[in-house]
Tab-separated table of C-alpha atoms and ligand atoms in Angstrom:
chain	number	residue	atom	x	y	z
A	1	MET	CA	40.898	157.850	147.924
A	2	THR	CA	40.229	160.771	145.599
A	3	GLU	CA	40.955	164.383	145.564
A	4	LEU	CA	37.387	164.935	147.301
A	5	HIS	CA	38.897	163.570	150.573
A	6	SER	CA	41.578	166.141	150.718
A	7	SER	CA	39.641	169.254	150.055
A	8	VAL	CA	39.821	170.506	153.606
A	9	SER	CA	38.189	173.707	154.840
A	10	PRO	CA	37.885	175.053	158.417
A	11	LEU	CA	34.287	176.056	157.499
A	12	LEU	CA	31.704	173.622	156.451
A	13	PRO	CA	29.689	174.517	153.344
A	14	ARG	CA	26.380	175.998	154.117
A	15	VAL	CA	23.754	173.868	152.257
A	16	ALA	CA	20.012	174.378	151.738
A	17	TYR	CA	18.344	171.202	150.679
A	18	LEU	CA	15.019	171.851	149.084
A	19	VAL	CA	12.270	169.197	149.572
A	20	HIS	CA	8.831	169.929	148.211
A	21	SER	CA	6.796	167.407	150.016
A	22	ALA	CA	7.023	166.323	153.685
A	23	ALA	CA	5.482	162.772	153.131
A	24	PRO	CA	7.532	159.800	154.072
A	25	SER	CA	8.297	158.814	150.421
A	26	GLY	CA	11.472	156.965	149.271
A	27	ALA	CA	13.694	160.070	148.378
A	28	GLU	CA	12.832	161.853	151.624
A	29	LEU	CA	13.466	158.879	153.873
A	30	ALA	CA	16.675	158.224	152.057
A	31	LEU	CA	17.554	161.913	152.546
A	32	LEU	CA	16.999	161.687	156.392
A	33	ARG	CA	19.156	158.596	156.612
A	34	ALA	CA	21.913	160.343	154.791
A	35	ALA	CA	21.556	163.829	156.465
A	36	GLU	CA	22.051	162.151	159.866
A	37	LEU	CA	25.478	161.451	158.870
A	38	TRP	CA	26.596	164.755	157.313
A	39	ALA	CA	27.330	166.808	160.341
A	40	ASP	CA	31.158	166.498	159.530
A	41	ASP	CA	30.777	167.469	155.787
A	42	LEU	CA	27.861	170.054	155.507
A	43	ASN	CA	26.112	172.725	157.424
A	44	LEU	CA	22.641	171.545	156.360
A	45	THR	CA	19.254	173.169	156.478
A	46	VAL	CA	16.394	171.255	154.850
A	47	VAL	CA	13.808	173.684	153.389
A	48	PHE	CA	10.366	172.005	153.052
A	49	GLY	CA	7.783	173.220	150.621
A	50	SER	CA	5.034	171.881	152.988
A	51	SER	CA	4.666	170.770	156.667
A	52	GLY	CA	4.113	167.145	157.406
A	53	PRO	CA	5.677	164.126	159.194
A	54	MET	CA	9.110	164.378	157.596
A	55	VAL	CA	9.600	167.844	159.154
A	56	GLU	CA	9.248	166.526	162.621
A	57	ARG	CA	11.445	163.571	161.794
A	58	PHE	CA	14.289	165.662	160.511
A	59	SER	CA	14.016	168.015	163.478
A	60	ALA	CA	14.020	165.053	165.866
A	61	ALA	CA	17.176	163.855	164.230
A	62	GLY	CA	18.752	167.183	165.143
A	63	ILE	CA	18.631	168.601	161.641
A	64	ARG	CA	17.751	172.266	161.086
A	65	THR	CA	14.505	172.552	159.159
A	66	LEU	CA	12.540	175.399	157.628
A	67	VAL	CA	9.115	175.284	156.087
A	68	GLU	CA	8.311	177.722	153.351
A	69	PRO	CA	4.913	176.548	152.316
A	70	LEU	CA	4.081	176.064	148.646
A	71	PRO	CA	0.655	177.053	147.846
A	72	GLY	CA	-1.513	173.728	147.719
A	73	THR	CA	-2.072	173.688	143.918
A	74	ALA	CA	1.473	173.662	143.131
A	75	VAL	CA	2.135	170.724	145.550
A	76	SER	CA	-0.549	168.630	144.108
A	77	MET	CA	0.008	169.640	140.345
A	78	ARG	CA	-0.424	166.366	138.417
A	79	ARG	CA	0.287	165.167	135.021
A	80	GLN	CA	-3.375	165.027	134.144
A	81	SER	CA	-4.049	168.713	135.153
A	82	GLY	CA	-5.467	170.798	132.312
A	83	ALA	CA	-3.490	173.491	130.485
A	84	ARG	CA	-5.225	176.366	132.377
A	85	SER	CA	-4.364	174.895	135.838
A	86	LYS	CA	-0.873	174.452	134.558
A	87	VAL	CA	-0.594	178.058	133.707
A	88	ALA	CA	-1.960	178.823	137.103
A	89	ALA	CA	0.602	176.574	138.705
A	90	VAL	CA	3.427	178.325	136.952
A	91	VAL	CA	2.320	181.716	138.146
A	92	ILE	CA	2.051	180.273	141.732
A	93	LEU	CA	5.544	178.770	141.326
A	94	LEU	CA	6.973	182.048	140.237
A	95	THR	CA	5.456	183.968	143.166
A	96	TYR	CA	6.788	181.200	145.490
A	97	ALA	CA	10.254	181.513	144.051
A	98	ILE	CA	10.325	185.209	144.826
A	99	ARG	CA	9.415	184.266	148.454
A	100	LEU	CA	11.943	181.478	148.700
A	101	ARG	CA	14.726	183.771	147.158
A	102	ARG	CA	14.500	185.857	150.372
A	103	VAL	CA	14.946	182.840	152.561
A	104	LEU	CA	17.738	181.594	150.445
A	105	ARG	CA	19.655	184.962	150.524
A	106	ARG	CA	19.169	185.299	154.180
A	107	GLY	CA	20.808	181.801	154.738
A	108	ALA	CA	23.876	182.849	152.812
A	109	TYR	CA	24.219	179.372	151.376
A	110	ASN	CA	27.117	178.050	149.403
A	111	LEU	CA	25.066	175.188	147.841
A	112	ILE	CA	21.517	174.573	147.088
A	113	VAL	CA	20.346	171.016	146.415
A	114	ALA	CA	16.998	170.306	145.007
A	115	GLY	CA	15.609	166.918	145.914
A	116	SER	CA	12.832	166.637	143.418
A	117	LEU	CA	11.878	167.723	139.899
A	118	LYS	CA	9.413	170.432	141.264
A	119	SER	CA	11.945	171.820	143.679
A	120	VAL	CA	14.772	172.009	140.979
A	121	ILE	CA	12.311	174.254	138.980
A	122	TYR	CA	11.370	176.602	141.737
A	123	GLY	CA	14.627	176.402	143.491
A	124	ARG	CA	16.480	177.389	140.257
A	125	LEU	CA	14.147	180.341	139.654
A	126	ALA	CA	14.505	181.372	143.344
A	127	SER	CA	18.399	181.335	143.203
A	128	PHE	CA	19.196	182.807	139.752
A	129	GLY	CA	21.877	185.487	140.167
A	130	LEU	CA	22.509	184.745	143.807
A	131	GLY	CA	25.900	183.298	142.978
A	132	VAL	CA	25.229	180.018	144.860
A	133	ARG	CA	25.938	176.610	143.471
A	134	PHE	CA	23.003	174.318	142.583
A	135	VAL	CA	22.766	170.638	142.469
A	136	TRP	CA	19.787	168.563	141.359
A	137	SER	CA	19.392	165.165	143.274
A	138	CYS	CA	17.341	163.222	140.819
A	139	HIS	CA	15.337	160.320	142.106
A	140	ASP	CA	13.135	159.850	139.008
A	141	ARG	CA	13.821	158.589	135.585
A	142	ILE	CA	12.979	161.374	133.228
A	143	SER	CA	10.972	159.492	130.666
A	144	ARG	CA	7.582	159.351	129.137
A	145	GLU	CA	6.547	156.558	131.439
A	146	TYR	CA	6.329	159.046	134.296
A	147	LEU	CA	5.926	162.452	132.857
A	148	GLY	CA	3.976	164.104	130.051
A	149	PRO	CA	5.885	164.781	126.642
A	150	ALA	CA	6.448	168.370	127.376
A	151	ALA	CA	7.654	167.768	130.993
A	152	VAL	CA	10.188	165.312	129.653
A	153	ILE	CA	11.587	167.837	127.232
A	154	TYR	CA	11.936	170.566	129.868
A	155	ALA	CA	13.253	167.991	132.510
A	156	ARG	CA	15.950	166.926	130.052
A	157	LEU	CA	17.192	170.425	129.882
A	158	LEU	CA	17.501	170.963	133.522
A	159	PRO	CA	21.012	169.565	133.821
A	160	ARG	CA	22.063	172.605	131.722
A	161	ILE	CA	21.035	175.028	134.433
A	162	VAL	CA	22.561	173.243	137.405
A	163	ASP	CA	26.123	172.849	138.564
A	164	GLY	CA	25.792	169.224	139.344
A	165	VAL	CA	23.554	166.175	139.334
A	166	VAL	CA	23.183	163.326	141.757
A	167	ALA	CA	21.310	160.294	140.147
A	168	ASN	CA	20.119	157.509	142.329
A	169	SER	CA	21.087	154.874	139.743
A	170	ARG	CA	22.796	154.452	136.321
A	171	SER	CA	19.384	153.770	135.018
A	172	THR	CA	18.160	157.344	136.190
A	173	LEU	CA	21.354	159.058	135.062
A	174	ASP	CA	20.876	157.568	131.548
A	175	THR	CA	17.620	159.546	131.171
A	176	LEU	CA	19.495	162.829	131.808
A	177	ARG	CA	21.862	164.736	129.406
A	178	ILE	CA	24.343	165.986	131.750
A	179	GLY	CA	27.148	166.956	129.339
A	180	SER	CA	30.392	167.503	131.270
A	181	ARG	CA	28.782	168.614	134.462
A	182	PRO	CA	29.860	166.911	137.732
A	183	ALA	CA	27.414	164.046	138.199
A	184	LEU	CA	27.373	161.549	140.907
A	185	ILE	CA	25.676	158.057	140.798
A	186	CYS	CA	24.704	157.504	144.253
A	187	PRO	CA	21.962	155.059	145.498
A	188	PRO	CA	19.994	155.724	148.599
A	189	GLY	CA	21.851	154.174	151.541
A	190	VAL	CA	20.191	151.300	153.472
A	191	ALA	CA	20.249	150.920	157.181
A	192	LEU	CA	21.866	147.585	157.853
A	193	VAL	CA	20.937	144.882	160.270
A	194	GLY	CA	22.930	141.881	161.458
A	195	GLY	CA	26.470	143.229	160.776
A	196	THR	CA	29.029	140.419	160.579
A	197	GLN	CA	26.550	137.982	161.875
A	198	GLY	CA	25.159	137.414	158.408
A	199	PRO	CA	21.434	137.089	157.611
A	200	ARG	CA	18.906	135.606	160.060
A	201	PRO	CA	18.211	131.942	159.455
A	202	VAL	CA	15.835	131.262	156.855
A	203	HIS	CA	12.382	129.697	157.683
A	204	ALA	CA	11.865	126.176	156.959
A	205	GLU	CA	9.346	127.033	154.394
A	206	ILE	CA	8.230	130.066	152.424
A	207	ARG	CA	5.080	131.474	154.047
A	208	GLN	CA	5.187	135.201	154.213
A	209	VAL	CA	5.331	137.152	151.127
A	210	ALA	CA	5.412	141.036	150.990
A	211	ILE	CA	5.186	144.000	148.587
A	212	LEU	CA	6.527	147.242	150.238
A	213	GLY	CA	6.154	150.736	148.820
A	214	ARG	CA	3.710	153.437	148.572
A	215	LEU	CA	0.564	152.619	146.815
A	216	THR	CA	0.464	153.838	143.274
A	217	PRO	CA	-0.297	152.178	139.976
A	218	TRP	CA	3.262	152.316	138.725
A	219	LYS	CA	4.521	150.400	141.603
A	220	GLY	CA	2.475	147.411	140.274
A	221	GLN	CA	0.712	146.273	143.555
A	222	ALA	CA	-2.240	145.154	141.357
A	223	GLU	CA	0.083	143.058	139.252
A	224	GLY	CA	1.662	141.769	142.393
A	225	LEU	CA	-1.783	140.553	143.591
A	226	ARG	CA	-2.509	138.961	140.282
A	227	ALA	CA	0.784	137.082	140.262
A	228	PHE	CA	0.223	136.019	143.891
A	229	ALA	CA	-3.157	134.614	142.955
A	230	ALA	CA	-1.877	133.014	139.755
A	231	ALA	CA	1.039	131.293	141.569
A	232	GLU	CA	-1.674	129.213	143.372
A	233	GLN	CA	0.146	128.613	146.509
A	234	PRO	CA	-2.508	128.508	149.136
A	235	GLN	CA	-0.045	128.275	152.006
A	236	LEU	CA	1.265	131.762	151.242
A	237	ALA	CA	0.200	135.011	152.990
A	238	LEU	CA	0.663	138.374	151.211
A	239	HIS	CA	1.430	141.680	153.099
A	240	ILE	CA	0.801	144.790	151.154
A	241	VAL	CA	2.780	147.488	153.149
A	242	GLY	CA	2.583	151.059	152.076
A	243	GLY	CA	0.116	153.945	152.048
A	244	ALA	CA	-1.399	156.144	149.190
A	245	LEU	CA	0.803	159.083	150.061
A	246	PHE	CA	-0.160	161.444	147.272
A	247	GLY	CA	-3.966	161.289	147.241
A	248	GLU	CA	-4.153	157.907	145.314
A	249	ASP	CA	-6.777	156.560	147.548
A	250	ASP	CA	-8.894	155.121	144.710
A	251	TYR	CA	-6.024	152.886	143.922
A	252	ALA	CA	-5.891	151.573	147.546
A	253	GLU	CA	-9.534	150.644	147.163
A	254	ILE	CA	-9.046	149.099	143.843
A	255	LEU	CA	-6.446	146.772	145.279
A	256	ARG	CA	-8.793	145.714	148.037
A	257	GLN	CA	-11.507	144.903	145.490
A	258	LEU	CA	-9.060	143.033	143.361
A	259	ALA	CA	-7.847	140.869	146.290
A	260	THR	CA	-11.604	139.959	146.783
A	261	SER	CA	-12.372	139.236	143.138
A	262	LEU	CA	-9.131	137.112	142.865
A	263	GLY	CA	-10.557	135.094	145.697
A	264	ILE	CA	-7.379	135.844	147.792
A	265	ALA	CA	-8.566	138.406	150.325
A	266	ASP	CA	-8.354	136.063	153.213
A	267	ARG	CA	-4.697	135.704	152.624
A	268	VAL	CA	-3.886	139.363	152.023
A	269	THR	CA	-3.171	142.027	154.576
A	270	PHE	CA	-3.162	145.608	153.803
A	271	HIS	CA	-0.947	147.191	156.483
A	272	GLY	CA	-1.025	150.829	155.205
A	273	HIS	CA	1.940	153.135	155.616
A	274	VAL	CA	4.515	151.686	158.247
A	275	ASP	CA	7.261	153.786	159.576
A	276	GLY	CA	10.359	151.704	159.267
A	277	ALA	CA	9.256	148.214	158.151
A	278	SER	CA	12.261	146.618	159.603
A	279	ASP	CA	10.299	144.315	162.059
A	280	LEU	CA	8.024	143.252	159.352
A	281	LEU	CA	10.829	142.437	156.875
A	282	ASP	CA	12.379	140.269	159.558
A	283	GLU	CA	9.374	138.013	159.193
A	284	VAL	CA	9.107	138.056	155.432
A	285	ASP	CA	10.407	135.244	153.332
A	286	LEU	CA	9.806	136.538	149.881
A	287	LEU	CA	9.713	140.265	148.908
A	288	LEU	CA	8.135	141.040	145.604
A	289	HIS	CA	9.148	144.374	143.966
A	290	THR	CA	6.446	144.754	141.288
A	291	SER	CA	6.976	148.243	139.576
A	292	VAL	CA	5.431	147.991	136.035
A	293	ILE	CA	7.774	150.735	134.625
A	294	PRO	CA	11.526	150.863	135.290
A	295	GLU	CA	12.053	151.644	139.020
A	296	PRO	CA	14.612	154.432	139.323
A	297	PHE	CA	16.503	152.648	142.070
A	298	GLY	CA	14.262	150.728	144.443
A	299	ALA	CA	15.757	150.989	147.847
A	300	VAL	CA	13.166	148.392	149.130
A	301	VAL	CA	15.031	145.715	147.090
A	302	VAL	CA	18.235	146.272	149.005
A	303	GLU	CA	16.336	146.590	152.318
A	304	GLY	CA	14.793	143.150	151.636
A	305	MET	CA	18.199	141.683	150.951
A	306	ALA	CA	19.548	143.329	154.170
A	307	HIS	CA	16.762	141.542	156.201
A	308	GLY	CA	17.388	138.112	154.660
A	309	CYS	CA	14.351	138.063	152.224
A	310	VAL	CA	14.442	136.463	148.924
A	311	VAL	CA	13.710	139.231	146.497
A	312	VAL	CA	11.941	138.930	143.162
A	313	ALA	CA	11.957	142.324	141.340
A	314	THR	CA	11.025	143.597	138.011
A	315	ARG	CA	13.509	144.869	135.300
A	316	PRO	CA	14.657	147.096	133.738
A	317	GLY	CA	15.711	149.899	136.109
A	318	GLY	CA	17.570	150.203	139.429
A	319	PRO	CA	16.797	146.609	140.702
A	320	ALA	CA	18.481	145.069	137.702
A	321	GLU	CA	21.726	146.997	138.753
A	322	VAL	CA	21.502	145.347	142.080
A	323	ILE	CA	20.229	141.860	141.342
A	324	ALA	CA	22.134	139.289	139.312
A	325	ASP	CA	19.227	136.998	138.376
A	326	GLY	CA	19.427	133.615	140.146
A	327	ARG	CA	22.483	134.666	142.235
A	328	ASN	CA	21.326	137.189	144.871
A	329	GLY	CA	17.749	137.282	143.833
A	330	PHE	CA	15.411	137.023	140.894
A	331	LEU	CA	14.514	139.418	138.023
A	332	VAL	CA	11.299	139.295	135.942
A	333	SER	CA	10.132	141.533	133.137
A	334	ALA	CA	8.139	144.545	134.324
A	335	GLY	CA	4.424	143.985	134.115
A	336	ASP	CA	4.646	140.207	133.337
A	337	VAL	CA	2.318	138.767	135.644
A	338	SER	CA	2.810	135.175	134.667
A	339	ALA	CA	6.533	135.445	134.860
A	340	MET	CA	6.148	136.832	138.423
A	341	ALA	CA	3.858	133.939	139.242
A	342	ALA	CA	6.458	131.553	137.911
A	343	ALA	CA	9.100	133.198	139.962
A	344	ILE	CA	7.027	132.825	143.107
A	345	ARG	CA	6.468	129.215	142.522
A	346	ARG	CA	10.218	128.850	141.652
A	347	VAL	CA	11.253	130.450	145.100
A	348	VAL	CA	8.761	128.228	146.966
A	349	ALA	CA	10.184	125.122	145.384
A	350	LEU	CA	13.855	125.935	145.997
A	351	PRO	CA	15.591	123.542	148.160
A	352	GLU	CA	16.547	125.205	151.593
A	353	SER	CA	20.336	124.965	150.823
A	354	GLU	CA	19.676	126.991	147.515
A	355	ARG	CA	17.561	129.555	149.292
A	356	ILE	CA	20.254	130.079	151.880
A	357	LYS	CA	22.813	130.666	149.067
A	358	ILE	CA	20.626	133.268	147.524
A	359	VAL	CA	19.744	134.995	150.818
A	360	SER	CA	23.477	135.149	151.746
A	361	ALA	CA	24.475	136.594	148.447
A	362	GLY	CA	21.664	139.196	148.797
A	363	TYR	CA	22.903	139.927	152.252
A	364	ASP	CA	26.343	140.519	151.055
A	365	THR	CA	25.077	142.700	148.196
A	366	ALA	CA	23.070	144.830	150.741
A	367	GLN	CA	26.140	145.448	152.886
A	368	ARG	CA	27.637	147.404	149.788
A	369	PHE	CA	24.685	149.803	150.032
A	370	SER	CA	25.410	150.506	153.720
A	371	ASN	CA	23.990	153.984	154.612
A	372	GLU	CA	27.436	154.806	156.269
A	373	ILE	CA	29.256	154.284	152.871
A	374	VAL	CA	26.712	155.743	150.515
A	375	ALA	CA	25.712	158.810	152.656
A	376	SER	CA	29.301	159.793	153.404
A	377	ALA	CA	30.232	159.506	149.682
A	378	ARG	CA	27.161	161.827	148.790
A	379	GLY	CA	28.128	164.253	151.642
A	380	ARG	CA	31.636	164.642	150.587
A	381	TRP	CA	30.723	164.973	146.881
A	382	LEU	CA	28.122	167.672	147.764
A	383	ALA	CA	30.782	169.437	149.939
A	384	ALA	CA	33.080	169.284	146.904
A	385	VAL	CA	30.519	170.829	144.548
A	386	ALA	CA	29.888	173.606	147.122
A	387	ARG	CA	33.580	174.478	147.058
A	388	GLY	CA	33.931	174.084	143.242
A	389	THR	CA	36.348	171.020	143.453
A	390	ALA	CA	33.956	168.358	142.232
A	391	PRO	CA	35.470	166.488	139.121
A	392	SER	CA	33.622	167.049	135.957
A	393	GLY	CA	31.797	164.102	134.382
A	394	VAL	CA	30.316	161.122	136.116
A	395	THR	CA	31.732	159.820	139.464
A	396	ASP	CA	30.407	156.586	140.865
A	397	TRP	CA	29.818	156.544	144.772
A	398	ARG	CA	32.034	153.514	144.865
A	399	GLN	CA	34.939	155.491	143.699
A	400	LEU	CA	34.554	157.700	146.782
A	401	SER	CA	34.222	154.796	149.225
A	402	GLY	CA	37.202	152.637	148.672
A	403	GLY	CA	36.036	150.937	145.465
A	404	VAL	CA	33.502	148.518	146.798
A	405	ALA	CA	31.891	146.594	143.946
A	406	ALA	CA	28.159	146.877	143.238
A	407	ARG	CA	27.201	143.214	143.227
B	1	LIG	C1	12.271	157.415	144.553
B	1	LIG	C2	12.478	156.348	143.576
B	1	LIG	C3	13.015	155.030	144.167
B	1	LIG	C4	14.261	155.388	144.961
B	1	LIG	C5	14.043	156.383	145.952
B	1	LIG	C6	15.324	156.823	146.671
B	1	LIG	O1	11.348	157.133	145.570
B	1	LIG	O2	11.028	156.016	142.926
B	1	LIG	O3	13.237	154.107	143.159
B	1	LIG	O4	14.720	154.189	145.582
B	1	LIG	O5	13.532	157.607	145.301
B	1	LIG	O6	16.235	157.264	145.631
């Protein structure tokens, strides 16, 4: 127990959570899982910057939502945009910030949480001088691998203008300069299956392989296809699960063509976006996590473990904080197609008893990321920031949840 547990108030802190996109991507799905459990800690309103499927899903879960639409160009502003359109986007953001300020003032919030890089920028602009505390919940590593050089410089300065930071992994936190501000390392929680029953029985042989996540080049589905082909295991089928959520439809097409040119199209199924891939994961023997640059956390890795899959993931990044290579899963270097192919062959060749050991260890690891534990740690920490009682410096979510170890 820490001091956060004892900060009791008859009134729950009023929290506005800013979410710029309503697409079902990792950070938003994790927020939904968490927010469903925050009723005792926070009086929450999720303020979306666009309408979309996640708005309905939050409302259906009984969570108050508002939509204050961002003008389209700001939502789709991309790294490759030219200087002119960036200036235009800044003007649009400023105008938006003024509009949002009214909404935030009306809500009389104690705390604003920004769930993305974009929303921390417009949210901070909108809330300056309102006397409300502000937290950045960071799900992205702030590095040149994801952002342009200027954006990295600005984004690294952002912790200075907020009252607290939540990072989804140590790897993410290490890209930020937080100084002595309250910071919480808190991964996305995972909905667990199986409970004390342990993992489902492993199939006699490895047959079904999957890659799960939105389709985007850095998630490495192309490298996954290449590794799958190079592993030369004709008995295996590959399921690519995920949609091109942010207009990267070209990449979806490139992947299809790649499967054909690699001669594996008959063994590859493209499922598109699937809401809650639980049933699918229950059938999967081997889950590949193929990001070619460091994954900030990689909730899918833990989900795979929770569902009894053997997981092979790339390092460095979040997955390397979860997987102890050869014990509860396997790690290969990001972008190394032949190492991924070798890992596939290695998993296929494992004796069943070895496979059971790895799956059981992975299952145990996943239990430690239970949404109940993780979400309540995050909710209590946010409430503490809202009340000004959060400790300065870095807190690990396990300190708030009875000291459960990470591996
Ligand atoms: C983002 C990150 C991913 C993480 C998720 C939840 O989608 O890319 O690594 O698992 O947020 O924090």
